Structures are given as C-alpha cells and as structure tokens.
Amino acid sequence: MVRLVATDPFDGALPARVGGVELTASPVEGAVLIAPHRGAEAKVGAILQKSRGLPFPGPGETARAGAARILWAGPDRALLIGADLPEGVTEHAAVTDQGDGIAALTIAGPRVEAVLARLVPIDLRPTAFPQGRTARTLVGHMTASVTRTGEEAFEIMVMRSMAGSLLADLREAAERVDARP
Amino acid sequence: MRVAGKGLNAGGREVRFRFDGAEVVGREGDTVAAALLANDIRLVGRSFKYHRPRGIVTAGSEEPNALVRVGAGIGAGVGALPNVRATVQEVFDGLEVESQNRWPSLARDFLAVNDLAAPFLSAGFYYKTFMWPRRFWEGLYEPLIRRAAGLGALSGAADDEHNEKAFAFCDLLVIGAGPAGLMAALTAARAGADVILADEGAQMGGRLLAETLEVGGGAGHAWAAGVLAELSALPNVRLMTRTTVTGAYDHGSYGALERVALHLPPGGAAPRECFWRIQAGAAVLAAGALERGIAFADNDRPGIMMASAVRAYLNRWGVAPGRAVTVLGNNDDAHRTALDLAAAGVTVAGLIDTRPEGALGPIGAVSGAFPVFTSGRVVATGGRLGLETVSVEHAGGSRVIRSDCLAVSGGWNPTVHLTCHMNGRPEWREDIAAFVPRPGAVPGLIAAGAANGVFSTHGCLAEGRRAAREALAALGRTAPEVDLPEAEDAPCRVAPLWVMPGKGRKWLDFQNDVTVKDVEQAAAENFRSVEHMKRYTTQGMAPDQGKNSNVAALAVLADATGREIAQTGVTTFRPPYSPVSIAAMGAGGRGMGFAPHRLTTSHGAALERGAPMIEAGLWYRASYFPRPGEATWREACDREVAMVRGAVGVCDVSTLGKIDVQGPDAGEFLDFVYANTMSTLPVGKVRYGLMLREDGHVMDDGTCARLGERQFVVTTTTAAAGLVMRHLEVVAQVLRPGMDVQIASVTEQWAQFSVAGPKARDLVNAMLDEGVSDATMPYMGCGAISLAGVAGRLFRISFSGEHAYEIAVPARYGAALWRLLVAQAEALGGGAYGMEALNVLRIEKGFITHAEIDGRATAFDIGMARMVSAKKDCIGKAASLRPGLMEEERPQLVGLRPVDPGAEIGAGAHLFARGADAVRVNAQGHVTSAGYSPTLSSWLGLGFLARGRARHGEVVRLVDHLRGRDVLCEVCDPVFFDPEGGRLRG
C-alpha cells in the first residue's frame, strides 16, 4: 500500500526573517473557489451566512468567522479558506479546489509597507487599503492576491509554482529597504 | 579657495578623494564641484565636439560642462559611472573622479586639434560632408566621429550594483523644497494631507541655502531647517531628498529618481538608485528657476560661471570660485553676487551691468566696494586653460579687467519642464523676459514660486501657500491658517540681452558646442522652426537637454528670423527632466528577477537525477534524465524513447494548462470555442479538440474531459495556457455574455503525470486503491480515483501513441507521487522521461505542437479540416472557409523520411522539388519538427509542403542553409508509427 506525503509550496523555507520582515506560511489547504452561477450570488451568500457566518464578499472585501474566512478573488468569485464547503453551494455555483494551487504567506514587520512598495503597484496606505482589504494585483512580475491582515501585516498569494520567485523577490526588496542609509 | 567662516558645512570634517589620480581634500557636505573649486581646480573637462577646455558653470543638476566619471577602482573600469555631474555628486572618502573626453590628459588633449578645424565643423557639417560614398557611413565615418566626439564611456562590464524600483502614493506631491515648496508642504501637512516633498538636493532648502537672504527675521536656511524639523516629525509627510521628479504622466503619476547611495562608498547592500513611480492626488511644482547666460566672445573659458552659482559656492560651501571675481549681469539679481562676495572679503574686480546707469535697481548703487561699469559689454576674454582677462566696453570707455572668475547672469528661466510633459507649451512673459507655465498644462499640477515666474522670497512663500490651498481645495480638504514669515520682496528687474558684440565664437550650448553662428546658420539655411534648428545644430540635446541654452538659442533664432520670442516658441520638453540611468528603470530585471520561475512539483527530484532543465514559457521542465555511462543527451533520449515503447515511462505534464469550465451552458459554450463538438461528450470521456482564432487559423489544441453533466476540464498546451484562458474569458464576458458558464484555471492545483507504455496499466494499478481495466477505463476515458486515500483524477489519454494515462493529484502530493511512480516504473524496466523523448515520441506519431500550429496553419493545413463541425457555428469557422485557406496549393502537413535514414535533418530547413535550385522562389515548404527515432532507426521530420497530402511517396530536396545540409527525403503520412493506433487501445 502506497503512502503520499504532502509537501508545502515553500519547501520548508518558511518561517524566515529577511531584512527586518517576518515571513510565515499561511495555510490555505482545502481552499475552494466559489463562482456563483448567473444570478445565484444572493443564494450562495445566504447559504454561506447561515452555515459559516460569512457573506459572499464584494470587490476587495474579505470576511472572517473563527477559523473560516472568505476573500474576494475576482469578478463574481470568492475564495473560501479554512472551512468545509457548505452543502448546497455546488447547486448554485461552480466550485473548484484551489488550495493546492496557491502559495500563500504572511509578511509582517514595521517596514512591511516599504518592502511591498518595491513590488506591488497599488496604494497600500492604511487609508486606501485598511485591514481586511484585498486586491488582485502584481507582486513583481507575478499575478497575486494581496490582503492586509494587520497594521503591519499582509497576506500574499501567488501561483504555487512561483513560490520560490516570490521568496526571492521579497528577500531582495526587504534587504534593499533594510540597507538604506 | 575656501573663505574662512563661510558655508553651511563650515564645520564639516575633511574628506579625501581623487581627481584624475591626484588627491583632493574636500569637506563633508561638498559636491565634487565645490571641492574642486575650493582647491582652485577650474579645468574639469573637454567639450563634446571641439575638445575645448571647460570648467564648472553651475551649482546644480543643469550643469553642462563638468561631467565626470566616478566610482571606486576606476582603473579597472568596473562599476564606474560616466557622465556624472560634478555639481551633483557628493564627496566621500575614497571617491575616485576622472575627467572625460580627453587624451592623454586634461591639460594636453590630442583631439583639441578639432578646435582648429572648427571653421569646417559648423552646424550641418556631418549632413553635408559624409553623404558619399554611402556605405562609408557605418563602417568608417560614424565610428571615427563617435571616437572623436561624445561623452564618457561605459566600462562594458556587467553591472553588479543594486538598484531599485518602487511605488509611492500621496495626496500632494511637492516638487522642490525651496521657499515655495516648503511653504506648500507645510500648508498641506498641517491640513492633514499625505504629503511627499521631493527635492533633488542632498539638503532641502533650495536657494535659501545659497543666499544670505533673511526669512522671518533670521537666516533663510535656518527657517528652512525649522520647517523641515516640523515636517519630519509629522506621520503624514515623507521627505525625499536626493530625489529628482523626472516626468509628469497621465492621471497624476510622476516618475522620480532617488540617488540612494551614490553619496556613499560603493559595494554596500543599499540600492545605488531607486526609480519611483509616484501617484499623487495633486502636485505643486516648486522647482525654482535656472539662471541663464549671455553669449559673448569666448564665453566658455573655465572660470566663467553663472552668477547664482558663484553665490551658492560662497554661501553654502564657503568657496570662492576665484580670487578676483568680475560680475556681469543684465538684472538686479546679479548685484547680489557682487555684494555677497565683497561682504565675505573676496575681491570683486568689477560689476558690469549691461543696463544704462538710470536703469539699475537700488541694490548695486549703494555699494561702492567695487567698480561698477554701466552699459557694459564683454567683447573678449583671455586665458588658455582658464579665464585670465575680461575685456569690457562700457559707458565710460573700455577696459581689460584681470580676473579669474566671471559671474554671469542673463536673467532667470522658470523650471517649466514638467508642465510641458503632456504637450503643454509655456507662455512668454515680456515683463520678466521668461517663459512661464501655462496653468492646467498638466492636470492637477500647480506651479508656484520661481517656477511660476515669481522670484522674490516673499513671493515664493506666498505662492507656495497659495498653490497648496488650491491643491487642498481640489482634494476636498480645508486649508489651515498658515502665517507667512517676513521676507524680501524685490521686484524682478531685467533688461533682456542675449548676445554681445565682439569677434570670436559666442557659445550658447556648452554641452553640444553650439554657437550663436550655428543657430544663425540654421536660420539662413531655412531651418527656421525651433524644432528644426534644434536638430540641425544639436542645440538642446544631450544629457542637459539645453537647460542653460534653450531660451537664449531661440532668442537668437527669433532675431535671425525676424520674429518675436513668443512666436518662435520653445522645443518640446519631454521626460526625463534630468538623466535617468537604465539600471534604475530596469532595476530587478536580471537573474532571478528577470521573470518568475515556475517550478513543477517534481523539480527537486529531477534535479537530483541530474536532469538539465529546458524553459517552456516561465516553466522549467526536465529535458532528459541522464544515467551513468550516457555521454550525450541523444543516448539518454534514445533510451527513454525505447523505455516508453518497450516498458513504461513517467513524465511530468503538470505544465499543460488545465481550465475548469462549469455551468448550465458549459457544453454549448465549448461547442462555440472548439471547432468540433463537445456538448455530446458523455460524462467520463475525453475528446481531442481544436480551437480556432477569429481569423480561421488554429489557435491551440488539447483535450477536453467531461467530469460531470455541467463540468468539463479543458487542457491546453503549455505555451498557450494563458492565451486560451484569456480567450475563454473574452468569449464568456464579451462574445457570449448570455451564457451561464464559469471558468477557472486549475493548472496549479493538480500535479499531473503521464504514465505511458505497454506496462502503463500495471504501474497505475500498483498505485491506485482500486485498479482499472479496459472496461472501467477504456481509451479516452476519465474519472475520479483514490490513491493512498488521496482523491485524484485519471485520464486515459496519450501523447506518445502508447497505452497511457495521466494521473492528477492535488499538487501537495505531486513530489511524493512522482518519486513513487518513477521508482515503480524502474522496477518494471522503465523510468522517467523528459521533453526530448516526449518530442521524439510525438513526432513518431505525427502529433502536432506549436511548432506546427505556429499561428499560420489552418485546420485544412494540418489535415483536420473535417474537425470543423458542419453542424454548428464556432469561432473562426466562417473565416476558415475562405477559399484562400482551403486551397490544395497550400503547404500541408506531411511526414519526411530521409532516403538515407542516417542523414540528420532539423527544423527550419526548406523543402524544394528534387532537382530544383535551393533558392527562395523555388521553396515549397519547410520542416517544423525533426528528431531521431530509435524506434524506426531513422531521422524523421514533420513539415509543411505545398500539395503535400497528394505527394506521399515523392522524394523532395531538404536544404538547411544554416547548418549546411542537403538531404533527399521521402514525403509520407505524418504518422510514422502504429498508424492504426492499436497500441493506444491495447
């Protein structure tokens, strides 16, 4: 009988501290993408609310209820993380497993905004991008999901295959910021 | 020389650096220019074209002459930066500075002989002289001219320094931190707005650092320091020193270059420069003004400088650029230079005012500490490598003044450049004889202070506050009450004068060696438009973009063409305002930073086996898996092919695009995007599919599996995964918005491995919790599987022609499954195979890739015309039916077998009829893919040949001009191996 051992996208490289910021893996195992069928957003939202205490998020929004959370992930789609898919959702939405396709980490530290300013082209000032806000944008050359998870913390998701490039880009940016006179 | 007690850095420690190999002692806070002048070094470079001796002219980034090469280890040439302005570069211990454009030395420059030939080298000389013979231009004239002319040279070595790019956002961007900029920033900061204050200097304060003027009853620089202290304590203010805003772009975005570590010894981890993209809700342009010169005979000798620069060197750095300084001006402001020098105890040899006595302002008249010449004209200067004499004609006669520094002021040009970056043109104001910004030329950018033509200190402070208030109103914020400190409010009094009488060359553009005569000649030859004059004379080109000379040059042009300055206009100012190194703009774009690396889950295991990687888009895929004793890739490839045909091989195919298509209308949607029909596909089956572009050509091919009544998984080629995903989104959102279908990429979710060969099922069944058979998993079947309790997917599809499966598991199990599969395959006499073997296997079977469907091939060309369903519409169908795309004459996909099986053939070769000359007009097609087939012991090729399908059996000539091959090949069906497909189903 065979046994399969899971490996994480960062291949054990996290947690790490680079140039004054902390990088920690963010578990997204079992995450599913929910894309409601035409006109079914309200129904999906109602099911989520009832069974998981989560809304179907609008553009740029996230919500959290205990260990469960949901992120806007593009027009009319959201990523459900840390919770089983409630019954009935598949009747009203296209659901795909995505947890394995994502490399996610949290980057935190006093200079986190300065580090991300080297890679992310959007306005991440707290006034424009407060805690809980999410965006589909770029990190360097990579398409990414960026979410503010704290005053000095962000979660970044990229394609799993690019995990190494994400670490390399963050390391380079953090080291340059740290070395500034 | 240093002037005791003067300079804001008077208490600075000594700094030792080298200029052309000799040690120079400067002072902390000095620029290279300040330190050189403090050491009485006036000659710093040779001019662009005539190699004339040149010295420092300005004290800012507009410097035309003092361009130097800087770095550590200049001798080795690595990391040295050419064309650095000595007026910008700060000194540090160990800095090495080298003059440019001279050989063998600055004082004895061999190419100064060019200067003797000057009568022949005037404007348009190259255009007229090097016309013939034409072929001599690239080979002879251009290299010679480039060698003789030009600026500093790059080392040619790879740059191993760090640079950076970054983004910033603010409510208000204030450009320039002189009195206007500081006042604007203070006003906006107190209003609570997010403010970025950017200034190109190492220290903020602008002209307040260079003048003795008072603000608020104290020294101007002290007031600036106070404001900066308040600003730096505020959380909503970011001060960016050494940062030049270089361009204004759409929607409030600005480019800026920050010199992060250029003032520090190289080799540190800090970035050398950072290129910023700043997004601002509004911006205030408080960039000040640049003083302009006056053209007179031999006005380019080292020691002839701008009057404001002389003041800056004196007041900011405690340096007198000469021992006996003469001041020349056509305005009141020039008098400040004479007064400041005299007050500091520096000899003022004379003040030459071009205006008659009655027109002088109140400041000059009160002095008496130096001679004043009114209605003065400088008619000649003397001194070979530096100024020695100034010949002046004035109201009282004529005189030769012994002087080693001439401080010139022809008035001030507001720094309007950024306001012109979106095609705005500045307006000429006669009263101040200057161009000023046209309001609104760049939306959201408000000019203030000297940049707006208001020159007094009081005026600048008031303008800064006014501009901030306007900006705050536009941002919907309330402006607080901010008091204006007291400051001088002298009027701007200037009597324009551009050229003086006298014999000799009168220089306008020092950086490009353009004289008054050149501009006049351009006008005489009918290059009357200012843009034409610029290109004919090169005035205003090069690193300084004519900051010192533009207005004077167009004034000369206006005079020569009998027009007003306002009619003549200025040339177009474009970004960047000052030079930006490519290294900064392209920061990060090298090594790992050039593009993301996409690695498969089997990457580590493949590397362990010594597999070389081949790039497929951003992916890295194993090329082959060498075994001990295999000397070449071919040996490994041949073995891997034989392994798949004889036992079983395992290949990572995770890189192929996987797109999940779900929804009530999924089948109908796929019928529209695929040429063939997918809606009829039963659940649990896979079908090969072809997608066309709108123009009827093939876009991509792949498989489509039906996982459920409303769920399909489309696979794409690795190369076209992004393209197809985008295409499907466009179709769903734009072309068929009425369809209820949801599309999601699941490429990264699944690690997918091909298991191919006669023993494929044995291997698969050894892995699965519940084995499969032909009955449960027939050819082109698919379904859910369980593998060690992990839910996966199994597809019975083949790209090798063998009995084959693709197993997909969630990516976190990919690495583990790969190792298991390879170990098990090896136990069965097989193993892992890479891209090389995969390619040979598919060529043997005549399966196409993007080498064949390269964007020019139609379904007809590849022999799949019948796949374009006649029963339904699809994208590209109408276009594919055009007569031109269905003709028998078109190149059609064929197989090619060398008559001599050992004769090597390669992709890119051209096909000709046997006996025909191998020239373009006879070409009948080309080879798209080729490889050696160990299965058939022959080289095989796929290619396109005119009327190819009707020519099976014919022998054609294959000529590879690049590799020098000429091979006879038999045309055959593209499927070389197992044409009946028995092995697939076996």
GROMACS .gro file of C-alpha atoms in nm, chain A residues 1-8 29-31 33 35-38 75 77 90-102 116-125 127 141-142 159-165 168-169 172-173 175-177 179-181, chain B residues 162-167 169-171 194 258 260 263-264 269-271 274 276 592-599 601 618-619 660 662-664 710 729 737-740 742-746 748-749 766-767 769 787-788 790 810-813 815-817 820:
model
  122
    1MET     CA    1   0.000   0.000   0.000
    2VAL     CA    2   0.147   0.334  -0.104
    3ARG     CA    3   0.153   0.645   0.109
    4LEU     CA    4   0.169   1.001  -0.016
    5VAL     CA    5   0.344   1.267   0.189
    6ALA     CA    6   0.237   1.626   0.139
    7THR     CA    7   0.496   1.896   0.072
    8ASP     CA    8   0.441   2.267   0.121
   29GLU     CA    9  -0.517   2.387   0.237
   30GLY     CA   10  -0.863   2.290   0.118
   31ALA     CA   11  -0.939   2.638  -0.014
   33LEU     CA   12  -1.304   2.896  -0.538
   35ALA     CA   13  -1.812   3.127  -0.862
   36PRO     CA   14  -2.190   3.158  -0.841
   37HIS     CA   15  -2.395   3.077  -1.145
   38ARG     CA   16  -2.582   3.359  -1.311
   75PRO     CA   17  -1.531   3.945  -1.053
   77ARG     CA   18  -1.581   3.483  -0.737
   90THR     CA   19  -2.249   2.343  -0.567
   91GLU     CA   20  -2.608   2.368  -0.686
   92HIS     CA   21  -2.572   2.741  -0.728
   93ALA     CA   22  -2.205   2.788  -0.801
   94ALA     CA   23  -1.910   2.646  -0.985
   95VAL     CA   24  -1.672   2.523  -0.719
   96THR     CA   25  -1.310   2.431  -0.783
   97ASP     CA   26  -1.041   2.313  -0.546
   98GLN     CA   27  -0.763   2.571  -0.535
   99GLY     CA   28  -0.584   2.522  -0.203
  100ASP     CA   29  -0.302   2.324  -0.362
  101GLY     CA   30  -0.252   2.572  -0.643
  102ILE     CA   31  -0.171   2.860  -0.412
  116LEU     CA   32   0.582   4.585  -0.062
  117ALA     CA   33   0.613   4.930  -0.223
  118ARG     CA   34   0.905   4.782  -0.420
  119LEU     CA   35   0.684   4.513  -0.572
  120VAL     CA   36   0.315   4.597  -0.551
  121PRO     CA   37   0.190   4.877  -0.778
  122ILE     CA   38  -0.124   4.961  -0.581
  123ASP     CA   39  -0.185   5.204  -0.296
  124LEU     CA   40  -0.135   5.013   0.029
  125ARG     CA   41  -0.159   5.309   0.266
  127THR     CA   42  -0.633   5.493   0.440
  141HIS     CA   43   0.602   4.014  -1.234
  142MET     CA   44   0.364   3.773  -1.061
  159MET     CA   45   0.066   3.052  -0.803
  160ARG     CA   46   0.221   2.759  -0.624
  161SER     CA   47   0.486   2.711  -0.894
  162MET     CA   48   0.613   3.064  -0.829
  163ALA     CA   49   0.671   3.022  -0.454
  164GLY     CA   50   1.048   3.038  -0.500
  165SER     CA   51   1.030   3.352  -0.710
  168ALA     CA   52   1.342   3.571  -0.396
  169ASP     CA   53   1.158   3.895  -0.480
  172GLU     CA   54   1.563   4.124  -0.249
  173ALA     CA   55   1.316   4.403  -0.169
  175GLU     CA   56   1.723   4.355   0.202
  176ARG     CA   57   1.740   4.674  -0.006
  177VAL     CA   58   1.495   4.852   0.222
  179ALA     CA   59   2.022   4.851   0.386
  180ARG     CA   60   1.908   5.207   0.312
  181PRO     CA   61   2.124   5.470   0.480
  343HIS     CA   62   2.194   4.703  -0.671
  344ASN     CA   63   1.917   4.929  -0.791
  345GLU     CA   64   1.555   4.956  -0.703
  346LYS     CA   65   1.213   5.045  -0.836
  347ALA     CA   66   0.931   5.147  -0.609
  348PHE     CA   67   0.580   5.288  -0.597
  350PHE     CA   68   0.118   5.729  -0.321
  351CYS     CA   69   0.023   6.060  -0.170
  352ASP     CA   70  -0.242   6.329  -0.163
  375ASP     CA   71  -0.043   6.285   0.292
  439GLU     CA   72   1.629   5.893  -0.599
  441VAL     CA   73   2.001   5.647  -0.256
  444HIS     CA   74   2.699   5.962  -0.198
  445LEU     CA   75   2.839   5.660  -0.015
  450ALA     CA   76   2.380   4.642   0.012
  451ALA     CA   77   2.183   4.963  -0.029
  452PRO     CA   78   2.050   5.036  -0.377
  455CYS     CA   79   1.568   5.400  -0.686
  457TRP     CA   80   0.994   5.587  -0.809
  773MET     CA   81   1.609   3.559  -1.083
  774GLY     CA   82   1.433   3.892  -1.111
  775PHE     CA   83   1.405   3.886  -1.490
  776ALA     CA   84   1.094   3.670  -1.487
  777PRO     CA   85   0.928   3.441  -1.234
  778HIS     CA   86   1.045   3.081  -1.242
  779ARG     CA   87   0.763   2.830  -1.247
  780LEU     CA   88   0.875   2.503  -1.097
  782THR     CA   89   0.642   1.959  -0.800
  799LEU     CA   90   0.807   3.051  -1.749
  800TRP     CA   91   0.816   2.679  -1.664
  841ASP     CA   92  -1.226   2.414  -1.538
  843GLN     CA   93  -1.868   2.472  -1.536
  844GLY     CA   94  -2.223   2.584  -1.560
  845PRO     CA   95  -2.556   2.505  -1.720
  891ARG     CA   96  -2.212   2.054  -1.607
  910GLU     CA   97  -1.272   3.483  -2.059
  918PRO     CA   98  -2.236   3.716  -2.221
  919GLY     CA   99  -2.573   3.543  -2.211
  920MET     CA  100  -2.427   3.202  -2.136
  921ASP     CA  101  -2.417   3.086  -1.778
  923GLN     CA  102  -1.786   2.987  -1.503
  924ILE     CA  103  -1.422   2.946  -1.592
  925ALA     CA  104  -1.132   2.889  -1.355
  926SER     CA  105  -0.772   2.792  -1.407
  927VAL     CA  106  -0.682   2.479  -1.213
  929GLU     CA  107  -0.159   2.485  -1.041
  930GLN     CA  108  -0.400   2.281  -0.831
  947ALA     CA  109   0.009  -0.065  -0.842
  948MET     CA  110  -0.068   0.287  -0.724
  950ASP     CA  111  -0.656   0.199  -0.427
  968LEU     CA  112  -0.457   0.692  -0.449
  969ALA     CA  113  -0.337   0.614  -0.099
  971VAL     CA  114  -0.597   1.088  -0.183
  991PRO     CA  115  -0.352   1.774  -0.559
  992ALA     CA  116  -0.019   1.949  -0.600
  993ARG     CA  117   0.094   1.898  -0.242
  994TYR     CA  118   0.122   1.527  -0.319
  996ALA     CA  119   0.653   1.542  -0.527
  997ALA     CA  120   0.570   1.223  -0.339
  998LEU     CA  121   0.372   1.068  -0.622
 1001LEU     CA  122   0.671   0.663  -0.626
   0.00000   0.00000   0.00000
